[in-house]
Amino acid sequence: MIPEGSLLIAEDLHKTYAHTPALAGACFSIHPGEVVAVLGPSGSGKSTLLHCLAGIVQPDAGRVRYAGRDLTALSDAERSALRRTDFGFVFQFGQLVPELSCTENVALPLRLAGIRRKAAEQVAMEWLERLEVADSGSKRPGEISGGQGQRVAVARALVTSPRVVFADEPTGALDSYSGERVMELLTEAARSSNAAVVLVTHETRVAAYSDREIVVRDGRTRDPDHSL
Amino acid sequence: MSIGHTLLALLESGPRHGYDLKRAFDEKFGHDRPLHYGQVYSTMSRLLKNGLVEVDGIEAGGGPDRKRYAITEAGITDVATWLTQPEKPEPYLQSTLYTKVVIALLTGRSAAALLDTQRAEHLRLMRVLTDRKRRGDLADQLICDHALFHLEADLRWLELTSTRLDRLAAEVRP
Ligand SMILES: Nc1ncnc2c1ncn2[C@@H]1O[C@H](COP(=O)(O)OP(=O)(O)O)[C@@H](O)[C@H]1O
Ligand SMILES: [Mg+2]
């Protein structure tokens, strides 16, 4: 059942919040460097699936395996260490620290990994340049547009060379033109550093930037290529 | 697409031979479907008969596409009228997909699976167009966006329908 060569695999995940079932048998797998879209209507369990895959939320039942390790069996401390070294995150908004400049924001994950300020900011500036927001480096998140902010967030997600980037509605707060530009830059940058991307979205035009899609409905996944 | 009006409009910048018209058309509008010489020839003879173009010269050697065409005053007016008139919006009321969904429900087959398969197929095409768009020039981007917006609309309908299958089943089954 387990796809050959997968980096991240989830089997039969279940999660209930209070009395709300969020996941009721969700499966997932992704290869290194692959971009997989997670589609589905609002409330279907996409974000919960992403949180379980990233080790942010513990499923009630089912397993998540990453690079051969059972994520669900790790301690909280081990999981958060893994998140810092191996995963990157892009959310819809609100992920940048408002008091820091954009360069400092992008450098932050490197600083947390023990890299000196100057070296970290040097790398951060290179990433801002790649994402075409070099001009925003000295500004604070509140001083730039939504589209620029998401590019800064993408830079921050990729700066540690993660093996998986988790993006939850990364274009959800943007107009369609800047949203597509963010998707172009995100997928290009991820491909060139061989990072896999788990892309949660309800927009099919955004999903079209993926290599493959899965559909979540009522907490259950359906892989369209295996549905019949 | 109205090939006649398009070829006519291409003559507004000056007289051209048939093969030159075909080349200009293919370059700007023929992305996926270049014109056949036969189409150019038959279109030009119709325009000629209707007085919208005239023969401006004939190259030595003879033959149908040796003619050089020029637009007439009537032709210019015809192009202007064409541009002023709005295109009829597609009503989209005859949908094979809708029919398939109803037939699936009526015959006890899985309408949900049918919709899933269709979604996957639409997304496959959207990926191809998205890829072409990111590598193409502005003309490519606009052509692909037009198609992508339509496919997206189809997908929204698929999604909405898949949430209403139970109700639809209750209505269509006797
Ligand atoms: N932290 C939470 N507490 C309570 N209910 C939650 C929580 N997170 C999600 N849910 C519920 O779980 C279901 C799935 O939510 P979510 O995974 O956010 O869906 P999606 O991202 O597809 O919109 C919804 O009914 C939602 O209200
Ligand atoms: Mg969500």
GROMACS .gro file of C-alpha atoms and ligand atoms in nm:
model
  430
    1MET     CA    1   0.000   0.000   0.000
    2ILE     CA    2   0.278   0.243   0.087
    3PRO     CA    3   0.400   0.418  -0.226
    4GLU     CA    4   0.763   0.346  -0.308
    5GLY     CA    5   1.008   0.626  -0.233
    6SER     CA    6   0.766   0.850  -0.045
    7LEU     CA    7   0.908   1.111   0.188
    8LEU     CA    8   0.597   1.176   0.393
    9ILE     CA    9   0.313   0.931   0.436
   10ALA     CA   10  -0.009   0.945   0.633
   11GLU     CA   11  -0.226   0.641   0.682
   12ASP     CA   12  -0.589   0.648   0.784
   13LEU     CA   13  -0.578   0.961   0.999
   14HIS     CA   14  -0.862   1.041   1.237
   15LYS     CA   15  -0.903   1.357   1.439
   16THR     CA   16  -1.202   1.488   1.629
   17TYR     CA   17  -1.220   1.832   1.793
   18ALA     CA   18  -1.464   1.826   2.083
   19HIS     CA   19  -1.754   1.674   1.891
   20THR     CA   20  -1.649   1.784   1.543
   21PRO     CA   21  -1.490   1.513   1.331
   22ALA     CA   22  -1.223   1.690   1.126
   23LEU     CA   23  -1.050   1.384   0.979
   24ALA     CA   24  -1.220   1.050   0.934
   25GLY     CA   25  -0.980   0.836   0.735
   26ALA     CA   26  -0.737   1.059   0.553
   27CYS     CA   27  -0.441   0.918   0.361
   28PHE     CA   28  -0.159   1.105   0.197
   29SER     CA   29   0.184   1.054   0.045
   30ILE     CA   30   0.437   1.277  -0.122
   31HIS     CA   31   0.769   1.217  -0.294
   32PRO     CA   32   1.080   1.430  -0.248
   33GLY     CA   33   1.049   1.743  -0.460
   34GLU     CA   34   0.686   1.678  -0.550
   35VAL     CA   35   0.414   1.946  -0.533
   36VAL     CA   36   0.082   1.800  -0.419
   37ALA     CA   37  -0.234   2.007  -0.394
   38VAL     CA   38  -0.487   1.925  -0.122
   39LEU     CA   39  -0.825   2.036  -0.255
   40GLY     CA   40  -1.165   2.038  -0.094
   41PRO     CA   41  -1.445   2.264   0.027
   42SER     CA   42  -1.413   2.481   0.335
   43GLY     CA   43  -1.436   2.278   0.654
   44SER     CA   44  -1.351   1.949   0.484
   45GLY     CA   45  -1.038   1.895   0.695
   46LYS     CA   46  -0.758   2.024   0.473
   47SER     CA   47  -0.587   2.233   0.738
   48THR     CA   48  -0.622   1.959   0.998
   49LEU     CA   49  -0.458   1.717   0.756
   50LEU     CA   50  -0.173   1.962   0.698
   51HIS     CA   51  -0.128   2.011   1.072
   52CYS     CA   52  -0.113   1.636   1.130
   53LEU     CA   53   0.134   1.587   0.845
   54ALA     CA   54   0.357   1.859   0.986
   55GLY     CA   55   0.343   1.722   1.339
   56ILE     CA   56   0.165   2.029   1.474
   57VAL     CA   57  -0.145   1.833   1.569
   58GLN     CA   58  -0.148   1.474   1.694
   59PRO     CA   59  -0.410   1.258   1.522
   60ASP     CA   60  -0.641   1.049   1.742
   61ALA     CA   61  -0.569   0.748   1.525
   62GLY     CA   62  -0.353   0.668   1.225
   63ARG     CA   63   0.016   0.721   1.158
   64VAL     CA   64   0.235   0.984   0.994
   65ARG     CA   65   0.575   0.870   0.875
   66TYR     CA   66   0.842   1.111   0.762
   67ALA     CA   67   1.170   0.989   0.612
   68GLY     CA   68   1.124   0.653   0.775
   69ARG     CA   69   1.037   0.788   1.120
   70ASP     CA   70   0.701   0.763   1.292
   71LEU     CA   71   0.611   1.127   1.359
   72THR     CA   72   0.322   1.034   1.584
   73ALA     CA   73   0.556   0.842   1.816
   74LEU     CA   74   0.803   1.129   1.868
   75SER     CA   75   0.797   1.352   2.176
   76ASP     CA   76   0.672   1.709   2.142
   77ALA     CA   77   1.028   1.837   2.168
   78GLU     CA   78   1.152   1.600   1.899
   79ARG     CA   79   0.869   1.700   1.669
   80SER     CA   80   0.925   2.071   1.708
   81ALA     CA   81   1.298   2.022   1.646
   82LEU     CA   82   1.212   1.833   1.329
   83ARG     CA   83   0.975   2.110   1.219
   84ARG     CA   84   1.254   2.364   1.252
   85THR     CA   85   1.514   2.167   1.058
   86ASP     CA   86   1.312   1.985   0.793
   87PHE     CA   87   0.989   2.176   0.736
   88GLY     CA   88   0.894   2.521   0.612
   89PHE     CA   89   0.556   2.690   0.651
   90VAL     CA   90   0.354   2.945   0.456
   91PHE     CA   91   0.012   3.045   0.584
   92GLN     CA   92  -0.258   3.270   0.447
   93PHE     CA   93  -0.131   3.572   0.645
   94GLY     CA   94  -0.006   3.683   0.982
   95GLN     CA   95   0.307   3.473   0.995
   96LEU     CA   96   0.567   3.748   0.983
   97VAL     CA   97   0.681   3.913   1.305
   98PRO     CA   98   0.555   4.272   1.275
   99GLU     CA   99   0.837   4.425   1.482
  100LEU     CA  100   1.113   4.281   1.263
  101SER     CA  101   1.224   4.395   0.918
  102CYS     CA  102   1.155   4.157   0.632
  103THR     CA  103   1.522   4.060   0.615
  104GLU     CA  104   1.520   3.987   0.988
  105ASN     CA  105   1.201   3.784   0.946
  106VAL     CA  106   1.358   3.568   0.676
  107ALA     CA  107   1.680   3.536   0.876
  108LEU     CA  108   1.492   3.429   1.189
  109PRO     CA  109   1.479   3.051   1.121
  110LEU     CA  110   1.853   3.057   1.054
  111ARG     CA  111   1.917   3.253   1.374
  112LEU     CA  112   1.715   2.992   1.565
  113ALA     CA  113   1.937   2.727   1.409
  114GLY     CA  114   2.239   2.902   1.560
  115ILE     CA  115   2.370   3.088   1.257
  116ARG     CA  116   2.531   3.428   1.325
  117ARG     CA  117   2.334   3.739   1.245
  118LYS     CA  118   2.545   3.863   0.957
  119ALA     CA  119   2.563   3.531   0.775
  120ALA     CA  120   2.191   3.468   0.833
  121GLU     CA  121   2.093   3.809   0.696
  122GLN     CA  122   2.319   3.761   0.397
  123VAL     CA  123   2.138   3.439   0.305
  124ALA     CA  124   1.802   3.602   0.381
  125MET     CA  125   1.876   3.883   0.138
  126GLU     CA  126   1.964   3.636  -0.135
  127TRP     CA  127   1.626   3.468  -0.085
  128LEU     CA  128   1.441   3.798  -0.091
  129GLU     CA  129   1.612   3.871  -0.420
  130ARG     CA  130   1.509   3.533  -0.564
  131LEU     CA  131   1.151   3.610  -0.473
  132GLU     CA  132   1.173   3.955  -0.628
  133VAL     CA  133   1.120   4.143  -0.301
  134ALA     CA  134   1.476   4.260  -0.235
  135ASP     CA  135   1.339   4.615  -0.204
  136SER     CA  136   1.128   4.513   0.094
  137GLY     CA  137   1.423   4.389   0.299
  138SER     CA  138   1.456   4.687   0.528
  139LYS     CA  139   1.080   4.742   0.561
  140ARG     CA  140   0.853   4.594   0.820
  141PRO     CA  141   0.569   4.357   0.718
  142GLY     CA  142   0.312   4.630   0.782
  143GLU     CA  143   0.476   4.852   0.522
  144ILE     CA  144   0.448   4.616   0.225
  145SER     CA  145   0.159   4.477   0.017
  146GLY     CA  146  -0.009   4.143   0.075
  147GLY     CA  147   0.158   3.989  -0.228
  148GLN     CA  148   0.502   4.111  -0.121
  149GLY     CA  149   0.436   3.981   0.230
  150GLN     CA  150   0.357   3.633   0.097
  151ARG     CA  151   0.680   3.633  -0.104
  152VAL     CA  152   0.870   3.723   0.210
  153ALA     CA  153   0.688   3.437   0.384
  154VAL     CA  154   0.790   3.200   0.104
  155ALA     CA  155   1.150   3.317   0.142
  156ARG     CA  156   1.130   3.250   0.514
  157ALA     CA  157   0.985   2.905   0.455
  158LEU     CA  158   1.262   2.809   0.216
  159VAL     CA  159   1.563   2.975   0.379
  160THR     CA  160   1.657   2.668   0.586
  161SER     CA  161   1.640   2.442   0.276
  162PRO     CA  162   1.354   2.233   0.417
  163ARG     CA  163   1.260   1.903   0.260
  164VAL     CA  164   0.889   1.978   0.286
  165VAL     CA  165   0.710   2.312   0.261
  166PHE     CA  166   0.359   2.322   0.403
  167ALA     CA  167   0.152   2.595   0.244
  168ASP     CA  168  -0.202   2.651   0.375
  169GLU     CA  169  -0.401   2.876   0.141
  170PRO     CA  170  -0.085   3.077   0.063
  171THR     CA  171  -0.273   3.292  -0.189
  172GLY     CA  172  -0.602   3.306  -0.001
  173ALA     CA  173  -0.574   3.673   0.085
  174LEU     CA  174  -0.440   3.788  -0.252
  175ASP     CA  175  -0.599   3.895  -0.579
  176SER     CA  176  -0.567   3.636  -0.853
  177TYR     CA  177  -0.276   3.803  -1.035
  178SER     CA  178  -0.045   3.842  -0.736
  179GLY     CA  179  -0.161   3.505  -0.607
  180GLU     CA  180  -0.047   3.336  -0.924
  181ARG     CA  181   0.286   3.515  -0.914
  182VAL     CA  182   0.337   3.389  -0.558
  183MET     CA  183   0.254   3.035  -0.676
  184GLU     CA  184   0.497   3.062  -0.966
  185LEU     CA  185   0.777   3.179  -0.739
  186LEU     CA  186   0.694   2.928  -0.465
  187THR     CA  187   0.689   2.627  -0.698
  188GLU     CA  188   0.999   2.740  -0.888
  189ALA     CA  189   1.196   2.797  -0.571
  190ALA     CA  190   1.080   2.468  -0.420
  191ARG     CA  191   1.165   2.275  -0.736
  192SER     CA  192   1.510   2.424  -0.762
  193SER     CA  193   1.589   2.327  -0.403
  194ASN     CA  194   1.411   1.989  -0.437
  195ALA     CA  195   1.168   2.066  -0.156
  196ALA     CA  196   0.832   1.889  -0.161
  197VAL     CA  197   0.528   2.116  -0.125
  198VAL     CA  198   0.199   2.027   0.044
  199LEU     CA  199  -0.030   2.292  -0.100
  200VAL     CA  200  -0.367   2.332   0.069
  201THR     CA  201  -0.610   2.536  -0.139
  202HIS     CA  202  -0.972   2.553  -0.240
  203GLU     CA  203  -0.886   2.735  -0.564
  204THR     CA  204  -0.839   2.517  -0.868
  205ARG     CA  205  -0.629   2.776  -1.052
  206VAL     CA  206  -0.383   2.760  -0.765
  207ALA     CA  207  -0.396   2.380  -0.759
  208ALA     CA  208  -0.297   2.383  -1.126
  209TYR     CA  209   0.057   2.474  -1.013
  210SER     CA  210   0.089   2.130  -0.850
  211ASP     CA  211   0.206   1.801  -0.998
  212ARG     CA  212  -0.087   1.607  -0.856
  213GLU     CA  213  -0.393   1.667  -0.641
  214ILE     CA  214  -0.585   1.486  -0.371
  215VAL     CA  215  -0.936   1.579  -0.266
  216VAL     CA  216  -1.058   1.594   0.093
  217ARG     CA  217  -1.427   1.567   0.158
  218ASP     CA  218  -1.581   1.527   0.505
  219GLY     CA  219  -1.242   1.439   0.649
  220ARG     CA  220  -1.176   1.164   0.399
  221THR     CA  221  -0.931   1.176   0.110
  222ARG     CA  222  -0.979   1.064  -0.241
  223ASP     CA  223  -0.696   1.033  -0.483
  224PRO     CA  224  -0.856   1.107  -0.821
  225ASP     CA  225  -0.621   0.871  -1.002
  226HIS     CA  226  -0.736   0.579  -0.788
  227SER     CA  227  -1.100   0.669  -0.735
  228LEU     CA  228  -1.249   0.434  -0.995
  229MET     CA  229  -1.375   3.284  -3.478
  230SER     CA  230  -1.467   3.481  -3.784
  231ILE     CA  231  -1.183   3.410  -4.025
  232GLY     CA  232  -1.329   3.644  -4.286
  233HIS     CA  233  -1.329   3.947  -4.059
  234THR     CA  234  -0.986   3.865  -3.925
  235LEU     CA  235  -0.826   3.832  -4.267
  236LEU     CA  236  -1.004   4.145  -4.378
  237ALA     CA  237  -0.871   4.337  -4.081
  238LEU     CA  238  -0.518   4.216  -4.153
  239LEU     CA  239  -0.547   4.388  -4.492
  240GLU     CA  240  -0.611   4.726  -4.334
  241SER     CA  241  -0.240   4.785  -4.293
  242GLY     CA  242  -0.182   4.731  -4.668
  243PRO     CA  243  -0.232   4.483  -4.953
  244ARG     CA  244  -0.105   4.126  -4.906
  245HIS     CA  245  -0.083   3.798  -5.097
  246GLY     CA  246  -0.285   3.498  -4.982
  247TYR     CA  247   0.017   3.316  -4.840
  248ASP     CA  248   0.126   3.629  -4.656
  249LEU     CA  249  -0.221   3.661  -4.502
  250LYS     CA  250  -0.210   3.301  -4.387
  251ARG     CA  251   0.130   3.356  -4.225
  252ALA     CA  252   0.015   3.672  -4.046
  253PHE     CA  253  -0.302   3.499  -3.925
  254ASP     CA  254  -0.118   3.190  -3.798
  255GLU     CA  255   0.140   3.400  -3.619
  256LYS     CA  256  -0.118   3.604  -3.427
  257PHE     CA  257  -0.421   3.379  -3.390
  258GLY     CA  258  -0.340   3.032  -3.515
  259HIS     CA  259  -0.164   2.913  -3.196
  260ASP     CA  260  -0.321   2.571  -3.196
  261ARG     CA  261  -0.487   2.567  -3.533
  262PRO     CA  262  -0.309   2.713  -3.836
  263LEU     CA  263  -0.525   2.794  -4.139
  264HIS     CA  264  -0.531   2.571  -4.444
  265TYR     CA  265  -0.450   2.736  -4.774
  266GLY     CA  266  -0.788   2.616  -4.895
  267GLN     CA  267  -0.961   2.815  -4.618
  268VAL     CA  268  -0.772   3.131  -4.710
  269TYR     CA  269  -0.849   3.086  -5.076
  270SER     CA  270  -1.222   3.022  -5.029
  271THR     CA  271  -1.256   3.305  -4.777
  272MET     CA  272  -1.080   3.552  -5.006
  273SER     CA  273  -1.298   3.463  -5.304
  274ARG     CA  274  -1.608   3.518  -5.091
  275LEU     CA  275  -1.477   3.857  -4.973
  276LEU     CA  276  -1.395   3.940  -5.335
  277LYS     CA  277  -1.744   3.848  -5.453
  278ASN     CA  278  -1.897   4.065  -5.178
  279GLY     CA  279  -1.683   4.362  -5.276
  280LEU     CA  280  -1.498   4.376  -4.941
  281VAL     CA  281  -1.159   4.322  -5.107
  282GLU     CA  282  -1.024   4.376  -5.455
  283VAL     CA  283  -0.736   4.227  -5.648
  284ASP     CA  284  -0.449   4.470  -5.631
  285GLY     CA  285  -0.208   4.277  -5.852
  286ILE     CA  286  -0.118   3.931  -5.970
  287GLU     CA  287   0.231   3.783  -5.952
  288ALA     CA  288   0.373   3.628  -6.264
  289GLY     CA  289   0.315   3.253  -6.274
  290GLY     CA  290  -0.060   3.260  -6.213
  291GLY     CA  291  -0.242   3.024  -5.978
  292PRO     CA  292  -0.494   3.101  -5.702
  293ASP     CA  293  -0.268   3.235  -5.427
  294ARG     CA  294  -0.062   3.458  -5.654
  295LYS     CA  295  -0.323   3.728  -5.618
  296ARG     CA  296  -0.252   4.030  -5.408
  297TYR     CA  297  -0.557   4.158  -5.219
  298ALA     CA  298  -0.645   4.507  -5.098
  299ILE     CA  299  -0.930   4.602  -4.866
  300THR     CA  300  -1.207   4.823  -5.007
  301GLU     CA  301  -1.400   5.103  -4.832
  302ALA     CA  302  -1.687   4.858  -4.782
  303GLY     CA  303  -1.439   4.615  -4.627
  304ILE     CA  304  -1.317   4.875  -4.378
  305THR     CA  305  -1.676   4.952  -4.280
  306ASP     CA  306  -1.742   4.581  -4.239
  307VAL     CA  307  -1.449   4.541  -3.997
  308ALA     CA  308  -1.565   4.846  -3.799
  309THR     CA  309  -1.919   4.707  -3.770
  310TRP     CA  310  -1.788   4.367  -3.660
  311LEU     CA  311  -1.584   4.527  -3.380
  312THR     CA  312  -1.877   4.738  -3.262
  313GLN     CA  313  -2.117   4.449  -3.230
  314PRO     CA  314  -2.092   4.243  -2.910
  315GLU     CA  315  -2.041   3.870  -2.941
  316LYS     CA  316  -2.331   3.660  -2.823
  317PRO     CA  317  -2.242   3.518  -2.480
  318GLU     CA  318  -2.239   3.138  -2.472
  319PRO     CA  319  -2.555   3.029  -2.290
  320TYR     CA  320  -2.390   2.706  -2.161
  321LEU     CA  321  -2.731   2.549  -2.113
  322GLN     CA  322  -2.662   2.228  -2.303
  323SER     CA  323  -2.422   2.041  -2.082
  324THR     CA  324  -2.315   1.686  -2.158
  325LEU     CA  325  -2.184   1.669  -1.804
  326TYR     CA  326  -2.519   1.753  -1.653
  327THR     CA  327  -2.679   1.488  -1.873
  328LYS     CA  328  -2.421   1.231  -1.763
  329VAL     CA  329  -2.482   1.312  -1.396
  330VAL     CA  330  -2.858   1.266  -1.434
  331ILE     CA  331  -2.817   0.944  -1.633
  332ALA     CA  332  -2.579   0.809  -1.368
  333LEU     CA  333  -2.836   0.885  -1.097
  334LEU     CA  334  -3.121   0.738  -1.300
  335THR     CA  335  -2.934   0.416  -1.374
  336GLY     CA  336  -2.795   0.368  -1.025
  337ARG     CA  337  -2.433   0.435  -1.119
  338SER     CA  338  -2.195   0.657  -0.923
  339ALA     CA  339  -2.241   1.022  -1.012
  340ALA     CA  340  -1.981   1.120  -0.751
  341ALA     CA  341  -1.716   0.908  -0.921
  342LEU     CA  342  -1.806   1.057  -1.257
  343LEU     CA  343  -1.760   1.407  -1.116
  344ASP     CA  344  -1.428   1.310  -0.955
  345THR     CA  345  -1.297   1.171  -1.282
  346GLN     CA  346  -1.404   1.484  -1.462
  347ARG     CA  347  -1.235   1.706  -1.205
  348ALA     CA  348  -0.909   1.518  -1.249
  349GLU     CA  349  -0.934   1.556  -1.626
  350HIS     CA  350  -1.004   1.930  -1.601
  351LEU     CA  351  -0.712   1.978  -1.365
  352ARG     CA  352  -0.483   1.789  -1.600
  353LEU     CA  353  -0.563   2.036  -1.876
  354MET     CA  354  -0.533   2.330  -1.637
  355ARG     CA  355  -0.180   2.214  -1.549
  356VAL     CA  356  -0.081   2.201  -1.915
  357LEU     CA  357  -0.218   2.551  -1.973
  358THR     CA  358  -0.062   2.688  -1.654
  359ASP     CA  359   0.273   2.549  -1.760
  360ARG     CA  360   0.239   2.697  -2.106
  361LYS     CA  361   0.139   3.029  -1.953
  362ARG     CA  362   0.441   3.050  -1.726
  363ARG     CA  363   0.674   2.990  -2.017
  364GLY     CA  364   0.489   3.197  -2.276
  365ASP     CA  365   0.468   3.561  -2.375
  366LEU     CA  366   0.179   3.795  -2.296
  367ALA     CA  367  -0.028   3.665  -2.589
  368ASP     CA  368   0.011   3.309  -2.461
  369GLN     CA  369  -0.078   3.419  -2.110
  370LEU     CA  370  -0.400   3.587  -2.220
  371ILE     CA  371  -0.511   3.296  -2.438
  372CYS     CA  372  -0.436   3.044  -2.162
  373ASP     CA  373  -0.604   3.259  -1.896
  374HIS     CA  374  -0.919   3.273  -2.103
  375ALA     CA  375  -0.927   2.893  -2.115
  376LEU     CA  376  -0.828   2.861  -1.748
  377PHE     CA  377  -1.110   3.085  -1.627
  378HIS     CA  378  -1.361   2.875  -1.820
  379LEU     CA  379  -1.222   2.550  -1.685
  380GLU     CA  380  -1.230   2.696  -1.335
  381ALA     CA  381  -1.596   2.783  -1.383
  382ASP     CA  382  -1.666   2.423  -1.487
  383LEU     CA  383  -1.488   2.299  -1.176
  384ARG     CA  384  -1.692   2.523  -0.951
  385TRP     CA  385  -2.002   2.376  -1.105
  386LEU     CA  386  -1.866   2.022  -1.053
  387GLU     CA  387  -1.798   2.100  -0.689
  388LEU     CA  388  -2.140   2.250  -0.630
  389THR     CA  389  -2.311   1.961  -0.806
  390SER     CA  390  -2.123   1.703  -0.606
  391THR     CA  391  -2.259   1.856  -0.285
  392ARG     CA  392  -2.615   1.839  -0.422
  393LEU     CA  393  -2.620   1.486  -0.560
  394ASP     CA  394  -2.854   1.352  -0.294
  395ARG     CA  395  -3.112   1.620  -0.360
  396LEU     CA  396  -3.079   1.582  -0.735
  397ALA     CA  397  -3.116   1.205  -0.705
  398ALA     CA  398  -3.440   1.252  -0.511
  399GLU     CA  399  -3.572   1.483  -0.780
  400VAL     CA  400  -3.482   1.288  -1.092
  401ARG     CA  401  -3.580   0.945  -0.970
  402PRO     CA  402  -3.948   0.871  -1.019
  403LIG     N1  403  -0.897   2.379   1.667
  403LIG     C1  404  -1.021   2.339   1.637
  403LIG     N2  405  -1.116   2.328   1.730
  403LIG     C2  406  -1.240   2.286   1.700
  403LIG     N3  407  -1.280   2.253   1.577
  403LIG     C3  408  -1.190   2.262   1.477
  403LIG     C4  409  -1.056   2.306   1.502
  403LIG     N4  410  -0.988   2.302   1.383
  403LIG     C5  411  -1.076   2.260   1.289
  403LIG     N5  412  -1.197   2.235   1.346
  403LIG     C6  413  -1.315   2.185   1.274
  403LIG     O1  414  -1.277   2.072   1.199
  403LIG     C7  415  -1.335   2.073   1.068
  403LIG     C8  416  -1.224   2.074   0.964
  403LIG     O2  417  -1.158   2.201   0.971
  403LIG     P1  418  -1.031   2.240   0.883
  403LIG     O3  419  -0.933   2.129   0.888
  403LIG     O4  420  -0.986   2.373   0.927
  403LIG     O5  421  -1.096   2.244   0.736
  403LIG     P2  422  -1.049   2.325   0.606
  403LIG     O6  423  -0.906   2.365   0.623
  403LIG     O7  424  -1.070   2.227   0.493
  403LIG     O8  425  -1.141   2.441   0.593
  403LIG     C9  426  -1.426   2.194   1.065
  403LIG     O9  427  -1.554   2.152   1.096
  403LIG    C10  428  -1.369   2.283   1.171
  403LIG    O10  429  -1.469   2.364   1.226
  404MG      MG  430  -0.816   2.555   0.621
   0.00000   0.00000   0.00000
